[in-house]
Amino acid sequence: MSQYDTLFPASAPSDGNPFAIRDLWRNSSFTHDPSDSALFSFSFTEPEPEPTISTKQPSDALFQIPPSLEVPHLPGLDNNPWKLPSFLSDSFDLHSDPSTVAGDDSALFSSIYEDEDLLDPESESYDIWRDPETTRKNGEERYYQWDSFLVEGANSERNGYLTEAGPAVLDAALQTEGDSGYVVRSDIFGKCLLHLGLGRSSVLFRWDRRIKAFRPVKEGLRVSGTTAGAMESIVKTFAECGGNIRMLQKFSEEVYKDYSASRPALVALAKCATTILESVQKRLSISSRTVQSLLHLRAVIRDPALIVEAFAQIISAVKDSQDDTQLLSRLFDAVQQQNHKSAWLKPLLVETLARVSRPWLEFVEQWIGLDAAAGGIGVGDLIKEGSFVGVEEETRMDENGREKLVRNYHFEKSQIPSFVSAEMAETVFETGRSLRFLEAFHPAHPLAIAGKRKIDAPKLNWRFDWKDVEGLQQQAKEYEQNLKEAIQKYTNQEPISPETDDAMDIDPIYVFETFGKTKDELNSGILASLEAMSKPLPPVEDIPANTTSRTSDAHNSDHLSNLVLNLTRLSSITSSALTTFSPPLPITPLLSFTPVLTTQCRLISSSCLKMFFTEHSLLSHLSILRQFHLFGSGVFSSLLSSALFDPDLDSTERIDGTYRSGGRMGLKLGSRDTWPPASSELRLALMDVLTRSIDGTSSAYSLSNADLPGGLSFAVREMSDQELEACMDADSIFALDFLKLEYVPPEPLGAVITPTALWRYDKIFRLLLRVRRMVFVVGTLWKGGRSRPGAGGKGRGGVEQKFSIEARHFVVTLANYLIESGIGTTWQRFESRLATLAASAGAGGETLDHLRQLHEGVLDRIMFATLSRKRQQPVMKIVDEIFGMVLRFARLQRMRETNPGEEDDGQEVERLYKAFRRRVGIFIGVCRGLSEKRGYGEGRKDAAAGGTGIEGGFKEEANLLGMLLLGLEMGGYYSKGGRG
């Protein structure tokens, strides 16, 4: 049975009289004087003296446990037990380590309630409510309440709550219940809490390296008047803040260990962490007079702890990133998450995002010409590891046969932060690559002298306010207008005066002039500087409250620190930090960067396209490729066919005892016994074909090969052993596969006429060369078929004649389809689109990449229409087999004409004819199936069809095959049982 059972019985009296409780008027067991008749009245005795010990090391004597249930007499509290005095004394520094306090130990551990200033009327800390003369009158206790205020002479009873009796009573009750813990002096406990919140070890709390957290030296620490559980929640707040500060300090130290090797964005993040820590320490640099209680101290650290916690979560999310791109992506996501959790932290979060992403934005500014790169635009040092611009250097042969070092830039899509869209990133890359062409070939162009022109370009800064976004639009318009005027002057050959270093304004604050000054003037300057440095720093609270908004065009070095100090004010936070209507963070990058990037892209693209069309004759080079590689020139096709196949020309072979006549010579494929020809024979046969084709006349040697665009010339293709073996058979379809046209696009046309495009040109040229040979062969078959006996269709002569007619029909129809439909119609649309681009010069936002995609896309469509793509190889294999049968038939005829005495039974010709008709029928069937197949030609859209103005994709190819079928059918001849 406990002592409380006598005060509060288990059951009420049965008669229902509430005043019939036994010993109702008996005094509480907590009162010292049982003669006092008042309910729950208190009287106190003098406290026992406290032991005085040193606090240099933790000791059990620091933790005081009341010896008994007797409540000690507390001076000043007997008249006003509800008043809780300040727990801190002015004689102690909050920011010094309590474990190293020197001086009189008794001063550290004097009673927290024995404060002379509180009772001294002359002191600033004098409390009138602690003066007995003000709380008592004629020995009569009076407690003012509404009842006593309304009724004169009324007096209220004492408060009966245990917690209102003072801290000593609560300590005694806790001791009785066995939950007393360790009582620590309030001033020592408060100082240790403050050190704990700042991440420092103290006499009460130590940093545990094993668990990486702070731990108390003893469990159940508390101050008088509180429970250990209540103090635990307060200590937890300070411990978490201190642990987060430790983590941020460790992160910054690791980054600064190797500053030069660290990534720029990571270094910027470490600097932000350092600034925030310094600002938090400045905020917690408070005077002991300003802290009234532990709860007040907890209120002081609440907002700084939230800031440190939010930043610690951001660091934890990004510190394991592999490169700056991944770091920026994770940081952007983390800022969005923290913004949703704590909207009042948005100014601090977005400022951190702006500072960390600044190195990446500076690289973009240098890449697209908004700012000059160190050492000039286009230097190799600009391309840093981890950037979205990759560079490869290789040695190529120019159009004159000289070696040249070429730097190729390629787009690294994986190195783009998540807040930048793929379209914007590609625009940035193409804009920078186009700028390199301007810098290389037109170094005096206004766009190529960034940093030297007098036109200020807008920077790529984050715009977190709608007003800044609107201002950016106006800046972009003014910048574009001024740059257009400069470009127009450059086009009209007007002199441009670039801004030199001498003309640049220098901030006077960085100038220390000593030359020409007297000794007295120098001494005066030094004394003025010393006087300025001796002035005390302004207090933290004097910082203006309107620093939560920042300018968009300049970074204030103290802006981040000011944000932390303003957000952690104990007074209300400035309304602008919480009520500013700003754009949503996900669309902020689009609003901040798109106007500037679009303007710069439009200006650079327009200038580059004009340069390509006017000064570098892009249309002329594309016309050369069309005439020769795609057999668009009839003169070239005729001259090449004659040089390769005409049997009436002089032979290029060297025959013993025979001298060359010096006239026109040819390789005479089909009329010679040895193959392939030697390289000297190729030069003799083809030396003037290209020059005569360009002239369009019969005069030779009017141009040398060096004068041809792109160094155009015939060359021998690099081939495998299997391909070389196939070329050695003069009667095979592969006999001319070793011959190619060599073309090297002059700089900077290589940006449009790429190696991919040249490979497609070469593949189409090889197909057209085979077809041109077949056209010449079937022409000779037609002549031989008419001279054979039995031309009416009976006997061997009839089969040969039908074979000749059908072979000629198939080859000529296919050749017309390839030249006219497969190439001609597509190229006409391409030329029309080029004329539009040349007239507009990129006014529609087209870039060099659009032009490249247009060119490569047209070639891809031509390959598809001519059955030259990889997936169409089975169809083309049938065509090769048909061509091979026609060549064997031509060989049989040539042998019969060479040896007229030899006779055969015609079975070989009959067999070839049946196989020929069978293969033609199969080819027609496959083409019919493809043309009637649903979706044929619609499964893939090239860049030319999708984005550059040539409509239709591959849909027309199905119709083109229908036109080929219509020409081959001959009124249904192959489809009506005549398939052999």
PDB file of N, CA and C in Angstrom, residues 22 44 63 71 79 101 128 133 159 193 242 249 322 338 357 380 405 407 438 442 582 615 618 645 695 698 831 909 971:
ATOM      1  N   ARG A  22     -12.526  10.406   4.097  1.00  0.00           N
ATOM      2  CA  ARG A  22     -11.736  10.345   5.308  1.00  0.00           C
ATOM      3  C   ARG A  22     -10.474  11.189   5.190  1.00  0.00           C
ATOM      4  N   PHE A  44       9.137  25.818   3.070  1.00  0.00           N
ATOM      5  CA  PHE A  44      10.409  25.278   2.626  1.00  0.00           C
ATOM      6  C   PHE A  44      11.481  25.514   3.671  1.00  0.00           C
ATOM      7  N   PHE A  63      26.072  14.973 -11.318  1.00  0.00           N
ATOM      8  CA  PHE A  63      24.684  14.541 -11.416  1.00  0.00           C
ATOM      9  C   PHE A  63      24.116  14.436 -10.018  1.00  0.00           C
ATOM     10  N   VAL A  71      11.308  18.686   0.533  1.00  0.00           N
ATOM     11  CA  VAL A  71      11.535  19.715  -0.476  1.00  0.00           C
ATOM     12  C   VAL A  71      12.403  20.790   0.117  1.00  0.00           C
ATOM     13  N   ASN A  79       7.765  32.639  -2.549  1.00  0.00           N
ATOM     14  CA  ASN A  79       6.705  33.598  -2.793  1.00  0.00           C
ATOM     15  C   ASN A  79       6.093  33.453  -4.173  1.00  0.00           C
ATOM     16  N   VAL A 101      36.772  24.316 -18.928  1.00  0.00           N
ATOM     17  CA  VAL A 101      36.542  25.565 -18.203  1.00  0.00           C
ATOM     18  C   VAL A 101      37.530  25.656 -17.047  1.00  0.00           C
ATOM     19  N   ILE A 128      10.988  42.097 -10.183  1.00  0.00           N
ATOM     20  CA  ILE A 128      10.148  42.629  -9.092  1.00  0.00           C
ATOM     21  C   ILE A 128       9.264  41.561  -8.499  1.00  0.00           C
ATOM     22  N   GLU A 133       8.583  42.160  -0.818  1.00  0.00           N
ATOM     23  CA  GLU A 133       7.745  43.290  -0.490  1.00  0.00           C
ATOM     24  C   GLU A 133       6.655  43.501  -1.530  1.00  0.00           C
ATOM     25  N   ASN A 159      -2.848  26.874  -5.787  1.00  0.00           N
ATOM     26  CA  ASN A 159      -2.940  25.885  -6.859  1.00  0.00           C
ATOM     27  C   ASN A 159      -2.567  24.516  -6.308  1.00  0.00           C
ATOM     28  N   LEU A 193      24.492  21.242 -24.478  1.00  0.00           N
ATOM     29  CA  LEU A 193      23.522  21.077 -25.568  1.00  0.00           C
ATOM     30  C   LEU A 193      23.909  21.914 -26.773  1.00  0.00           C
ATOM     31  N   GLY A 242      23.826  17.958 -34.614  1.00  0.00           N
ATOM     32  CA  GLY A 242      25.274  17.808 -34.536  1.00  0.00           C
ATOM     33  C   GLY A 242      25.801  16.717 -35.435  1.00  0.00           C
ATOM     34  N   GLN A 249      30.701  18.412 -42.598  1.00  0.00           N
ATOM     35  CA  GLN A 249      32.111  18.758 -42.469  1.00  0.00           C
ATOM     36  C   GLN A 249      33.010  17.696 -43.087  1.00  0.00           C
ATOM     37  N   GLN A 322      28.739   9.361 -59.935  1.00  0.00           N
ATOM     38  CA  GLN A 322      29.956   9.016 -60.666  1.00  0.00           C
ATOM     39  C   GLN A 322      30.554  10.197 -61.411  1.00  0.00           C
ATOM     40  N   GLN A 338      12.765  18.071 -51.448  1.00  0.00           N
ATOM     41  CA  GLN A 338      12.847  18.914 -50.261  1.00  0.00           C
ATOM     42  C   GLN A 338      11.928  20.123 -50.372  1.00  0.00           C
ATOM     43  N   SER A 357      25.188  24.035 -60.275  1.00  0.00           N
ATOM     44  CA  SER A 357      25.082  23.848 -61.730  1.00  0.00           C
ATOM     45  C   SER A 357      25.815  24.931 -62.513  1.00  0.00           C
ATOM     46  N   GLY A 380      41.265  22.284 -77.435  1.00  0.00           N
ATOM     47  CA  GLY A 380      40.970  20.967 -76.885  1.00  0.00           C
ATOM     48  C   GLY A 380      40.692  20.977 -75.402  1.00  0.00           C
ATOM     49  N   LEU A 405      44.905  16.667 -89.881  1.00  0.00           N
ATOM     50  CA  LEU A 405      44.350  16.266 -88.586  1.00  0.00           C
ATOM     51  C   LEU A 405      42.958  16.851 -88.450  1.00  0.00           C
ATOM     52  N   ARG A 407      39.398  17.062 -86.218  1.00  0.00           N
ATOM     53  CA  ARG A 407      38.782  16.862 -84.912  1.00  0.00           C
ATOM     54  C   ARG A 407      37.277  16.690 -85.108  1.00  0.00           C
ATOM     55  N   LEU A 438      32.454  28.295 -87.938  1.00  0.00           N
ATOM     56  CA  LEU A 438      32.602  29.737 -88.117  1.00  0.00           C
ATOM     57  C   LEU A 438      33.961  30.205 -87.614  1.00  0.00           C
ATOM     58  N   HIS A 442      35.944  31.550 -90.552  1.00  0.00           N
ATOM     59  CA  HIS A 442      35.628  32.980 -90.531  1.00  0.00           C
ATOM     60  C   HIS A 442      35.944  33.522 -89.141  1.00  0.00           C
ATOM     61  N   SER A 582       6.265  31.938 -57.870  1.00  0.00           N
ATOM     62  CA  SER A 582       7.369  31.604 -58.767  1.00  0.00           C
ATOM     63  C   SER A 582       6.970  30.453 -59.672  1.00  0.00           C
ATOM     64  N   GLU A 615      29.627  30.651 -99.805  1.00  0.00           N
ATOM     65  CA  GLU A 615      31.077  30.706 -99.885  1.00  0.00           C
ATOM     66  C   GLU A 615      31.718  29.350-100.113  1.00  0.00           C
ATOM     67  N   LEU A 618      28.107  24.425-101.529  1.00  0.00           N
ATOM     68  CA  LEU A 618      27.595  23.100-101.176  1.00  0.00           C
ATOM     69  C   LEU A 618      26.750  22.514-102.304  1.00  0.00           C
ATOM     70  N   PHE A 645      33.719  -1.005-121.896  1.00  0.00           N
ATOM     71  CA  PHE A 645      33.150  -2.145-122.609  1.00  0.00           C
ATOM     72  C   PHE A 645      33.310  -2.089-124.129  1.00  0.00           C
ATOM     73  N   ASP A 695      33.424  18.975-118.626  1.00  0.00           N
ATOM     74  CA  ASP A 695      33.381  19.955-119.709  1.00  0.00           C
ATOM     75  C   ASP A 695      32.137  19.803-120.555  1.00  0.00           C
ATOM     76  N   SER A 698      34.142  17.115-126.187  1.00  0.00           N
ATOM     77  CA  SER A 698      35.045  16.027-126.540  1.00  0.00           C
ATOM     78  C   SER A 698      36.510  16.397-126.337  1.00  0.00           C
ATOM     79  N   GLU A 831      16.549  18.509-104.162  1.00  0.00           N
ATOM     80  CA  GLU A 831      17.042  19.772-104.686  1.00  0.00           C
ATOM     81  C   GLU A 831      16.082  20.914-104.422  1.00  0.00           C
ATOM     82  N   VAL A 909      21.859 -23.347-124.052  1.00  0.00           N
ATOM     83  CA  VAL A 909      21.064 -22.121-124.194  1.00  0.00           C
ATOM     84  C   VAL A 909      19.645 -22.344-123.705  1.00  0.00           C
ATOM     85  N   GLY A 971       2.032  -6.940-120.513  1.00  0.00           N
ATOM     86  CA  GLY A 971       0.667  -7.414-120.756  1.00  0.00           C
ATOM     87  C   GLY A 971       0.370  -8.735-120.081  1.00  0.00           C
TER      88      GLY A 971
END
